[in-house]
PDB file of C-alpha atoms and ligand atoms in Angstrom:
ATOM      1  CA  MET A   6      -5.157 -53.029   7.145  1.00 89.00           C
ATOM      2  CA  LYS A   7      -7.942 -55.124   8.309  1.00 93.00           C
ATOM      3  CA  ILE A   8     -11.592 -54.399   8.780  1.00 96.00           C
ATOM      4  CA  LYS A   9     -14.316 -56.427  10.362  1.00 98.00           C
ATOM      5  CA  PHE A  10     -18.073 -55.527  10.349  1.00 98.00           C
ATOM      6  CA  TYR A  11     -19.666 -56.374  13.636  1.00 98.00           C
ATOM      7  CA  GLY A  12     -22.917 -54.588  12.852  1.00 98.00           C
ATOM      8  CA  THR A  13     -24.342 -53.580   9.404  1.00 98.00           C
ATOM      9  CA  ARG A  14     -28.005 -52.886  10.166  1.00 98.00           C
ATOM     10  CA  GLY A  15     -29.406 -49.413  10.162  1.00 98.00           C
ATOM     11  CA  SER A  16     -31.936 -47.829  12.558  1.00 98.00           C
ATOM     12  CA  ILE A  17     -32.791 -50.802  14.828  1.00 98.00           C
ATOM     13  CA  PRO A  18     -31.521 -54.343  15.366  1.00 98.00           C
ATOM     14  CA  VAL A  19     -33.511 -57.181  13.789  1.00 98.00           C
ATOM     15  CA  SER A  20     -33.531 -60.909  14.709  1.00 96.00           C
ATOM     16  CA  ASP A  21     -36.241 -62.242  12.541  1.00 95.00           C
ATOM     17  CA  PRO A  22     -35.899 -65.324  10.286  1.00 96.00           C
ATOM     18  CA  GLY A  23     -34.904 -64.004   6.853  1.00 97.00           C
ATOM     19  CA  PHE A  24     -32.349 -61.699   8.323  1.00 98.00           C
ATOM     20  CA  THR A  25     -29.588 -64.058   9.221  1.00 97.00           C
ATOM     21  CA  GLU A  26     -27.310 -63.816   6.224  1.00 98.00           C
ATOM     22  CA  PHE A  27     -26.689 -60.027   6.391  1.00 98.00           C
ATOM     23  CA  GLY A  28     -27.323 -59.997  10.111  1.00 98.00           C
ATOM     24  CA  GLY A  29     -29.260 -57.865  12.499  1.00 98.00           C
ATOM     25  CA  ASN A  30     -26.744 -56.004  14.551  1.00 98.00           C
ATOM     26  CA  THR A  31     -26.549 -52.203  14.290  1.00 98.00           C
ATOM     27  CA  THR A  32     -23.326 -50.355  13.269  1.00 98.00           C
ATOM     28  CA  CYS A  33     -19.997 -51.292  14.621  1.00 98.00           C
ATOM     29  CA  LEU A  34     -16.822 -51.450  12.550  1.00 98.00           C
ATOM     30  CA  PHE A  35     -13.413 -52.593  13.715  1.00 97.00           C
ATOM     31  CA  ILE A  36     -10.235 -51.452  11.929  1.00 94.00           C
ATOM     32  CA  SER A  37      -6.763 -52.660  12.622  1.00 91.00           C
ATOM     33  CA  GLY A  38      -3.398 -52.123  11.022  1.00 86.00           C
ATOM     34  CA  LEU A  39      -3.468 -48.369  11.585  1.00 82.00           C
ATOM     35  CA  ASP A  40      -0.217 -46.575  12.545  1.00 71.00           C
ATOM     36  CA  GLU A  41       1.710 -46.773  15.809  1.00 65.00           C
ATOM     37  CA  GLY A  42      -0.214 -43.949  17.417  1.00 63.00           C
ATOM     38  CA  VAL A  43      -3.580 -45.596  16.967  1.00 67.00           C
ATOM     39  CA  GLY A  44      -3.200 -49.307  16.070  1.00 82.00           C
ATOM     40  CA  THR A  45      -6.858 -50.145  16.101  1.00 89.00           C
ATOM     41  CA  VAL A  46     -10.077 -48.232  16.061  1.00 91.00           C
ATOM     42  CA  ILE A  47     -13.682 -49.205  16.738  1.00 95.00           C
ATOM     43  CA  MET A  48     -16.136 -46.964  14.942  1.00 97.00           C
ATOM     44  CA  ASP A  49     -19.570 -46.696  16.585  1.00 98.00           C
ATOM     45  CA  ALA A  50     -21.217 -48.771  19.321  1.00 98.00           C
ATOM     46  CA  GLY A  51     -24.295 -50.247  17.788  1.00 98.00           C
ATOM     47  CA  THR A  52     -25.406 -53.579  19.061  1.00 98.00           C
ATOM     48  CA  GLY A  53     -22.603 -55.224  17.107  1.00 98.00           C
ATOM     49  CA  ILE A  54     -20.053 -53.951  19.635  1.00 98.00           C
ATOM     50  CA  ARG A  55     -21.267 -56.710  22.112  1.00 98.00           C
ATOM     51  CA  ASN A  56     -19.638 -59.410  20.005  1.00 98.00           C
ATOM     52  CA  LEU A  57     -16.505 -57.268  19.442  1.00 98.00           C
ATOM     53  CA  GLY A  58     -16.214 -56.826  23.215  1.00 98.00           C
ATOM     54  CA  LYS A  59     -16.398 -60.661  23.662  1.00 98.00           C
ATOM     55  CA  ASP A  60     -13.649 -61.016  20.975  1.00 97.00           C
ATOM     56  CA  ILE A  61     -11.442 -58.522  22.809  1.00 96.00           C
ATOM     57  CA  MET A  62     -12.019 -60.185  26.195  1.00 96.00           C
ATOM     58  CA  SER A  63     -11.145 -63.627  24.850  1.00 95.00           C
ATOM     59  CA  LYS A  64      -8.210 -62.252  22.847  1.00 90.00           C
ATOM     60  CA  ARG A  65      -9.669 -63.553  19.590  1.00 91.00           C
ATOM     61  CA  ILE A  66      -8.732 -60.207  18.156  1.00 89.00           C
ATOM     62  CA  ASP A  67      -5.547 -58.279  18.870  1.00 82.00           C
ATOM     63  CA  ILE A  68      -6.218 -54.811  20.185  1.00 84.00           C
ATOM     64  CA  ALA A  69      -3.758 -52.269  21.395  1.00 74.00           C
ATOM     65  CA  LYS A  70      -3.587 -51.481  25.112  1.00 77.00           C
ATOM     66  CA  GLU A  71      -5.768 -48.461  24.693  1.00 87.00           C
ATOM     67  CA  ILE A  72      -9.175 -49.001  23.108  1.00 93.00           C
ATOM     68  CA  ASN A  73     -10.060 -46.089  20.672  1.00 91.00           C
ATOM     69  CA  LEU A  74     -13.740 -45.899  20.391  1.00 95.00           C
ATOM     70  CA  GLY A  75     -14.746 -43.336  17.801  1.00 94.00           C
ATOM     71  CA  PHE A  76     -18.276 -42.096  17.016  1.00 96.00           C
ATOM     72  CA  THR A  77     -19.735 -40.748  13.764  1.00 96.00           C
ATOM     73  CA  HIS A  78     -22.759 -39.495  15.716  1.00 97.00           C
ATOM     74  CA  PHE A  79     -25.008 -40.616  18.622  1.00 97.00           C
ATOM     75  CA  HIS A  80     -28.222 -41.909  17.243  1.00 98.00           C
ATOM     76  CA  TRP A  81     -29.523 -45.008  19.076  1.00 98.00           C
ATOM     77  CA  ASP A  82     -28.391 -47.462  16.446  1.00 98.00           C
ATOM     78  CA  HIS A  83     -24.767 -46.132  16.896  1.00 98.00           C
ATOM     79  CA  ILE A  84     -24.616 -46.192  20.773  1.00 98.00           C
ATOM     80  CA  GLN A  85     -27.060 -48.882  21.889  1.00 98.00           C
ATOM     81  CA  GLY A  86     -24.520 -51.629  22.224  1.00 98.00           C
ATOM     82  CA  PHE A  87     -22.190 -49.623  24.531  1.00 98.00           C
ATOM     83  CA  PRO A  88     -23.643 -50.785  27.856  1.00 98.00           C
ATOM     84  CA  PHE A  89     -22.964 -54.358  26.684  1.00 98.00           C
ATOM     85  CA  PHE A  90     -19.329 -53.809  25.743  1.00 98.00           C
ATOM     86  CA  ALA A  91     -17.489 -56.106  28.073  1.00 98.00           C
ATOM     87  CA  PRO A  92     -14.126 -54.279  28.110  1.00 97.00           C
ATOM     88  CA  ALA A  93     -15.845 -51.285  29.620  1.00 98.00           C
ATOM     89  CA  TYR A  94     -16.426 -53.404  32.786  1.00 98.00           C
ATOM     90  CA  ASP A  95     -12.730 -54.480  32.996  1.00 96.00           C
ATOM     91  CA  GLU A  96     -10.721 -52.324  35.370  1.00 96.00           C
ATOM     92  CA  ASN A  97      -7.593 -53.018  33.217  1.00 94.00           C
ATOM     93  CA  SER A  98      -9.164 -51.461  30.196  1.00 95.00           C
ATOM     94  CA  ILE A  99      -8.198 -47.999  29.083  1.00 95.00           C
ATOM     95  CA  ILE A 100     -10.828 -46.638  26.643  1.00 95.00           C
ATOM     96  CA  GLU A 101     -10.831 -43.336  24.858  1.00 92.00           C
ATOM     97  CA  ILE A 102     -14.272 -42.291  23.478  1.00 94.00           C
ATOM     98  CA  SER A 103     -14.010 -39.635  20.883  1.00 92.00           C
ATOM     99  CA  THR A 104     -15.715 -37.815  18.115  1.00 92.00           C
ATOM    100  CA  ALA A 105     -14.661 -34.914  15.916  1.00 89.00           C
ATOM    101  CA  GLY A 106     -15.923 -31.986  13.926  1.00 86.00           C
ATOM    102  CA  LYS A 107     -17.550 -28.627  14.501  1.00 83.00           C
ATOM    103  CA  ARG A 108     -20.927 -29.889  15.627  1.00 82.00           C
ATOM    104  CA  LYS A 109     -21.936 -28.406  18.991  1.00 81.00           C
ATOM    105  CA  ILE A 110     -21.575 -31.160  21.621  1.00 82.00           C
ATOM    106  CA  GLU A 111     -21.389 -29.575  25.015  1.00 80.00           C
ATOM    107  CA  LYS A 112     -19.948 -32.507  26.921  1.00 91.00           C
ATOM    108  CA  LEU A 113     -19.311 -35.799  25.204  1.00 94.00           C
ATOM    109  CA  LYS A 114     -19.375 -37.603  28.510  1.00 97.00           C
ATOM    110  CA  ASP A 115     -22.937 -36.411  29.295  1.00 97.00           C
ATOM    111  CA  ILE A 116     -24.225 -38.399  26.309  1.00 97.00           C
ATOM    112  CA  PHE A 117     -23.136 -41.648  27.934  1.00 97.00           C
ATOM    113  CA  LEU A 118     -23.992 -40.570  31.503  1.00 97.00           C
ATOM    114  CA  THR A 119     -27.532 -39.959  30.210  1.00 97.00           C
ATOM    115  CA  GLN A 120     -27.706 -43.270  28.327  1.00 97.00           C
ATOM    116  CA  MET A 121     -26.792 -45.079  31.513  1.00 97.00           C
ATOM    117  CA  GLN A 122     -28.931 -43.323  34.031  1.00 98.00           C
ATOM    118  CA  SER A 123     -30.582 -45.744  36.437  1.00 98.00           C
ATOM    119  CA  ILE A 124     -33.938 -45.301  34.839  1.00 98.00           C
ATOM    120  CA  TYR A 125     -32.555 -46.764  31.649  1.00 98.00           C
ATOM    121  CA  PHE A 126     -29.869 -49.201  32.743  1.00 98.00           C
ATOM    122  CA  PRO A 127     -28.875 -50.944  36.018  1.00 98.00           C
ATOM    123  CA  VAL A 128     -25.158 -49.969  35.892  1.00 98.00           C
ATOM    124  CA  GLN A 129     -24.083 -46.356  35.735  1.00 98.00           C
ATOM    125  CA  LEU A 130     -21.151 -45.051  33.651  1.00 98.00           C
ATOM    126  CA  GLU A 131     -19.079 -44.258  36.670  1.00 97.00           C
ATOM    127  CA  ASN A 132     -19.475 -47.818  38.032  1.00 98.00           C
ATOM    128  CA  MET A 133     -18.526 -49.642  34.888  1.00 98.00           C
ATOM    129  CA  GLY A 134     -14.898 -50.184  35.952  1.00 98.00           C
ATOM    130  CA  ALA A 135     -12.745 -49.295  33.050  1.00 98.00           C
ATOM    131  CA  GLN A 136     -10.743 -46.092  32.739  1.00 97.00           C
ATOM    132  CA  ILE A 137     -12.786 -44.181  30.276  1.00 97.00           C
ATOM    133  CA  SER A 138     -11.875 -40.772  28.910  1.00 95.00           C
ATOM    134  CA  PHE A 139     -13.800 -38.554  26.597  1.00 94.00           C
ATOM    135  CA  GLU A 140     -12.389 -36.350  23.778  1.00 90.00           C
ATOM    136  CA  LYS A 141     -14.089 -34.102  21.255  1.00 88.00           C
ATOM    137  CA  TYR A 142     -11.543 -33.193  18.639  1.00 84.00           C
ATOM    138  CA  GLU A 143     -12.302 -29.879  16.911  1.00 74.00           C
ATOM    139  CA  SER A 144      -9.912 -30.450  14.002  1.00 64.00           C
ATOM    140  CA  ASN A 145     -10.399 -32.906  11.229  1.00 58.00           C
ATOM    141  CA  LYS A 146      -8.086 -35.390  12.924  1.00 54.00           C
ATOM    142  CA  PHE A 147      -9.122 -37.541  15.762  1.00 53.00           C
ATOM    143  CA  VAL A 148      -8.902 -40.951  17.414  1.00 52.00           C
ATOM    144  CA  GLY A 149      -5.254 -41.220  18.415  1.00 51.00           C
ATOM    145  CA  LYS A 150      -2.971 -38.744  19.720  1.00 48.00           C
ATOM    146  CA  LYS A 151       0.070 -39.073  17.437  1.00 48.00           C
ATOM    147  CA  GLY A 152      -1.368 -37.463  14.383  1.00 46.00           C
ATOM    148  CA  ALA A 153      -2.465 -40.579  12.441  1.00 53.00           C
ATOM    149  CA  LEU A 154      -3.878 -39.669   9.119  1.00 68.00           C
ATOM    150  CA  ILE A 155      -7.519 -39.736   9.972  1.00 83.00           C
ATOM    151  CA  SER A 156      -9.613 -37.115   8.239  1.00 89.00           C
ATOM    152  CA  ILE A 157     -13.224 -36.224   8.514  1.00 91.00           C
ATOM    153  CA  THR A 158     -15.908 -34.261   6.846  1.00 93.00           C
ATOM    154  CA  GLU A 159     -19.265 -33.251   8.272  1.00 94.00           C
ATOM    155  CA  VAL A 160     -22.166 -34.741   6.383  1.00 97.00           C
ATOM    156  CA  ASN A 161     -25.922 -34.027   6.156  1.00 98.00           C
ATOM    157  CA  HIS A 162     -27.827 -36.132   8.704  1.00 98.00           C
ATOM    158  CA  PRO A 163     -30.362 -35.125  11.354  1.00 97.00           C
ATOM    159  CA  GLY A 164     -28.376 -33.925  14.356  1.00 94.00           C
ATOM    160  CA  GLY A 165     -25.149 -34.045  12.345  1.00 95.00           C
ATOM    161  CA  CYS A 166     -22.736 -36.892  11.488  1.00 96.00           C
ATOM    162  CA  ILE A 167     -19.141 -37.271  10.194  1.00 95.00           C
ATOM    163  CA  ALA A 168     -17.635 -39.338   7.453  1.00 96.00           C
ATOM    164  CA  VAL A 169     -14.119 -40.595   8.257  1.00 94.00           C
ATOM    165  CA  ARG A 170     -11.058 -41.540   6.146  1.00 93.00           C
ATOM    166  CA  PHE A 171      -8.322 -43.728   7.641  1.00 90.00           C
ATOM    167  CA  GLN A 172      -5.067 -43.562   5.713  1.00 86.00           C
ATOM    168  CA  VAL A 173      -1.907 -45.689   6.337  1.00 84.00           C
ATOM    169  CA  ASN A 174       0.924 -45.250   3.841  1.00 79.00           C
ATOM    170  CA  LYS A 175      -0.800 -45.627   0.533  1.00 83.00           C
ATOM    171  CA  LYS A 176      -3.822 -47.609   1.793  1.00 90.00           C
ATOM    172  CA  SER A 177      -7.082 -46.058   2.911  1.00 93.00           C
ATOM    173  CA  ILE A 178     -10.604 -46.832   4.090  1.00 95.00           C
ATOM    174  CA  THR A 179     -13.332 -44.234   4.004  1.00 97.00           C
ATOM    175  CA  PHE A 180     -16.356 -44.837   6.217  1.00 98.00           C
ATOM    176  CA  CYS A 181     -19.473 -42.922   5.253  1.00 98.00           C
ATOM    177  CA  THR A 182     -22.383 -44.076   7.338  1.00 98.00           C
ATOM    178  CA  ASP A 183     -25.634 -42.172   7.870  1.00 98.00           C
ATOM    179  CA  LEU A 184     -25.717 -39.450   5.353  1.00 98.00           C
ATOM    180  CA  GLU A 185     -28.256 -37.877   3.028  1.00 98.00           C
ATOM    181  CA  HIS A 186     -27.044 -36.251  -0.171  1.00 98.00           C
ATOM    182  CA  GLN A 187     -28.793 -33.002  -0.808  1.00 94.00           C
ATOM    183  CA  ASN A 188     -28.942 -31.327  -4.109  1.00 91.00           C
ATOM    184  CA  GLY A 189     -26.940 -34.000  -5.899  1.00 96.00           C
ATOM    185  CA  ILE A 190     -24.028 -35.833  -4.544  1.00 98.00           C
ATOM    186  CA  ASP A 191     -22.181 -34.125  -1.611  1.00 98.00           C
ATOM    187  CA  ASP A 192     -18.791 -33.149  -3.051  1.00 98.00           C
ATOM    188  CA  ASN A 193     -17.209 -33.022   0.298  1.00 97.00           C
ATOM    189  CA  VAL A 194     -17.832 -36.767   0.612  1.00 98.00           C
ATOM    190  CA  VAL A 195     -16.343 -37.395  -2.860  1.00 98.00           C
ATOM    191  CA  GLN A 196     -13.239 -35.311  -1.957  1.00 97.00           C
ATOM    192  CA  LEU A 197     -12.853 -37.159   1.289  1.00 96.00           C
ATOM    193  CA  ALA A 198     -13.002 -40.508  -0.329  1.00 98.00           C
ATOM    194  CA  MET A 199     -10.894 -39.592  -3.441  1.00 97.00           C
ATOM    195  CA  ASN A 200      -8.919 -42.692  -4.772  1.00 97.00           C
ATOM    196  CA  THR A 201      -9.723 -44.619  -1.547  1.00 98.00           C
ATOM    197  CA  ASP A 202      -9.053 -48.356  -1.537  1.00 97.00           C
ATOM    198  CA  VAL A 203     -12.287 -49.263   0.258  1.00 98.00           C
ATOM    199  CA  LEU A 204     -15.247 -46.984   0.384  1.00 98.00           C
ATOM    200  CA  ILE A 205     -17.817 -48.035   2.958  1.00 98.00           C
ATOM    201  CA  HIS A 206     -21.034 -46.073   2.186  1.00 98.00           C
ATOM    202  CA  GLU A 207     -24.423 -46.452   3.603  1.00 98.00           C
ATOM    203  CA  ALA A 208     -27.462 -47.162   1.434  1.00 98.00           C
ATOM    204  CA  GLN A 209     -30.687 -47.614   3.211  1.00 98.00           C
ATOM    205  CA  TYR A 210     -33.026 -47.180   0.274  1.00 98.00           C
ATOM    206  CA  THR A 211     -33.784 -47.884  -3.325  1.00 98.00           C
ATOM    207  CA  ASP A 212     -34.162 -44.725  -5.465  1.00 97.00           C
ATOM    208  CA  GLU A 213     -37.980 -45.282  -5.246  1.00 98.00           C
ATOM    209  CA  GLU A 214     -37.894 -45.576  -1.511  1.00 98.00           C
ATOM    210  CA  LEU A 215     -35.726 -42.490  -1.213  1.00 98.00           C
ATOM    211  CA  LYS A 216     -38.450 -40.360  -2.755  1.00 97.00           C
ATOM    212  CA  SER A 217     -40.711 -40.909   0.240  1.00 98.00           C
ATOM    213  CA  HIS A 218     -37.882 -40.650   2.815  1.00 97.00           C
ATOM    214  CA  LYS A 219     -36.490 -37.195   2.072  1.00 96.00           C
ATOM    215  CA  GLY A 220     -35.069 -35.684   5.214  1.00 97.00           C
ATOM    216  CA  TRP A 221     -34.660 -39.079   6.971  1.00 98.00           C
ATOM    217  CA  GLY A 222     -30.903 -38.752   6.625  1.00 98.00           C
ATOM    218  CA  HIS A 223     -30.004 -41.655   4.312  1.00 98.00           C
ATOM    219  CA  SER A 224     -28.784 -42.504   0.886  1.00 98.00           C
ATOM    220  CA  SER A 225     -29.830 -44.792  -1.933  1.00 98.00           C
ATOM    221  CA  TYR A 226     -27.925 -47.593  -3.584  1.00 98.00           C
ATOM    222  CA  SER A 227     -27.314 -45.593  -6.764  1.00 98.00           C
ATOM    223  CA  GLN A 228     -26.063 -42.598  -4.721  1.00 98.00           C
ATOM    224  CA  ALA A 229     -23.548 -44.934  -2.994  1.00 98.00           C
ATOM    225  CA  ILE A 230     -22.396 -46.161  -6.469  1.00 98.00           C
ATOM    226  CA  GLU A 231     -22.272 -42.638  -7.801  1.00 98.00           C
ATOM    227  CA  VAL A 232     -19.948 -41.508  -4.976  1.00 98.00           C
ATOM    228  CA  SER A 233     -17.651 -44.512  -5.540  1.00 98.00           C
ATOM    229  CA  GLU A 234     -17.554 -43.836  -9.285  1.00 98.00           C
ATOM    230  CA  ARG A 235     -16.745 -40.095  -8.758  1.00 98.00           C
ATOM    231  CA  CYS A 236     -14.076 -40.712  -6.133  1.00 98.00           C
ATOM    232  CA  LYS A 237     -12.646 -43.633  -8.067  1.00 98.00           C
ATOM    233  CA  ALA A 238     -12.854 -46.024  -5.116  1.00 98.00           C
ATOM    234  CA  LYS A 239     -11.349 -49.381  -5.857  1.00 98.00           C
ATOM    235  CA  GLN A 240     -14.019 -51.284  -3.842  1.00 98.00           C
ATOM    236  CA  LEU A 241     -17.421 -50.279  -2.525  1.00 98.00           C
ATOM    237  CA  ILE A 242     -19.016 -51.890   0.457  1.00 98.00           C
ATOM    238  CA  ILE A 243     -22.622 -50.943   1.125  1.00 98.00           C
ATOM    239  CA  THR A 244     -23.865 -50.941   4.735  1.00 98.00           C
ATOM    240  CA  HIS A 245     -26.553 -49.657   7.111  1.00 98.00           C
ATOM    241  CA  HIS A 246     -29.177 -51.887   5.643  1.00 98.00           C
ATOM    242  CA  ASP A 247     -32.807 -51.003   6.254  1.00 98.00           C
ATOM    243  CA  PRO A 248     -34.489 -53.161   8.988  1.00 98.00           C
ATOM    244  CA  ASP A 249     -37.264 -53.967   6.577  1.00 98.00           C
ATOM    245  CA  HIS A 250     -34.915 -55.308   3.843  1.00 98.00           C
ATOM    246  CA  ASP A 251     -34.529 -59.038   4.289  1.00 98.00           C
ATOM    247  CA  ASP A 252     -31.787 -61.335   3.019  1.00 98.00           C
ATOM    248  CA  GLU A 253     -33.565 -62.089  -0.195  1.00 98.00           C
ATOM    249  CA  PHE A 254     -34.146 -58.375  -0.936  1.00 98.00           C
ATOM    250  CA  LEU A 255     -30.527 -57.469  -0.148  1.00 98.00           C
ATOM    251  CA  ARG A 256     -29.134 -60.385  -2.232  1.00 98.00           C
ATOM    252  CA  LYS A 257     -31.222 -59.151  -5.156  1.00 98.00           C
ATOM    253  CA  MET A 258     -30.061 -55.500  -4.736  1.00 98.00           C
ATOM    254  CA  GLU A 259     -26.440 -56.624  -4.350  1.00 98.00           C
ATOM    255  CA  LYS A 260     -26.616 -58.444  -7.660  1.00 98.00           C
ATOM    256  CA  GLN A 261     -28.249 -55.469  -9.434  1.00 98.00           C
ATOM    257  CA  CYS A 262     -25.679 -53.016  -7.969  1.00 98.00           C
ATOM    258  CA  ARG A 263     -22.815 -55.249  -9.199  1.00 97.00           C
ATOM    259  CA  GLY A 264     -24.071 -54.621 -12.636  1.00 97.00           C
ATOM    260  CA  ARG A 265     -23.207 -50.970 -12.250  1.00 96.00           C
ATOM    261  CA  PHE A 266     -20.030 -51.250 -10.042  1.00 96.00           C
ATOM    262  CA  LYS A 267     -18.052 -54.414 -10.423  1.00 93.00           C
ATOM    263  CA  ASP A 268     -16.082 -54.486  -7.179  1.00 97.00           C
ATOM    264  CA  LEU A 269     -19.019 -54.103  -4.846  1.00 98.00           C
ATOM    265  CA  ILE A 270     -20.306 -56.135  -1.881  1.00 98.00           C
ATOM    266  CA  PHE A 271     -23.064 -55.621   0.637  1.00 98.00           C
ATOM    267  CA  ALA A 272     -21.628 -55.735   4.203  1.00 98.00           C
ATOM    268  CA  ARG A 273     -22.736 -58.648   6.362  1.00 98.00           C
ATOM    269  CA  ASP A 274     -22.255 -58.935  10.100  1.00 98.00           C
ATOM    270  CA  ASN A 275     -18.905 -60.648  10.700  1.00 98.00           C
ATOM    271  CA  LEU A 276     -17.499 -59.809   7.266  1.00 98.00           C
ATOM    272  CA  GLU A 277     -13.718 -59.453   7.416  1.00 97.00           C
ATOM    273  CA  LEU A 278     -11.494 -57.940   4.776  1.00 96.00           C
ATOM    274  CA  ASN A 279      -7.695 -57.646   4.593  1.00 93.00           C
ATOM    275  CA  PHE A 280      -6.091 -55.298   2.123  1.00 87.00           C
TER     276      PHE A 280
HETATM  277 ZN1   ZN B 305     -27.624 -45.108  11.741  1.00 69.09          ZN
HETATM  278 ZN1   ZN B 306     -28.102 -41.639  12.314  1.00 69.09          ZN
END
């Protein structure tokens, strides 16, 4: 399996000096090497999806005929890049947009119709060009129709969000972006990620910062580490960096966190991993 982070920033993109090492694009993750039914998956369409779209159009990355674009939730920082996703303007593209879980979402398509209303954007969804379909899976499996082992759990986040595990043979990646642990660590997240090879867990705050951000929907560095210890993850990748945390701060935190969990890295835009 292969993953590439196209966006690792939380909340809002940043482009200031001092933010170039970790990068300023909001959440977008590309996963390849999944089974035949799925092949590749894009998770979330933060501003990072713009570069991913360029890589698809120029064939710098190999993507299956059908583009599976899955969403954990629909906050701005996870959808804002969609209008700039070049394959959506290519009439040869077949794109399935999906999410899963029991959250009440009347019509998935409406979210994107609204986002691209003429008051907000010059091109409307129906005029983009690609064949785009929308699917809300009720079960805990989604993105891909042939029963790939993709499992989810609902997590605590304003408006709802899901954590997702991708399993191929004995290898797995668990993607836990945007979640706030309430009353201790969320055991559903630990169970979803049990013995995973790569745990991608958000951490927007230090423990100190978390105290003044209760209810904002995010985790601290030590909570991300605690989840990875409990689920016995082989590797922990921390993402969804706070827009106020510059490179110097994140480097310092990364070093500190490695003191607690050895196989740990902070995600950076364009980071690629094969395993
Ligand atoms: Zn977010
Ligand atoms: Zn969110």
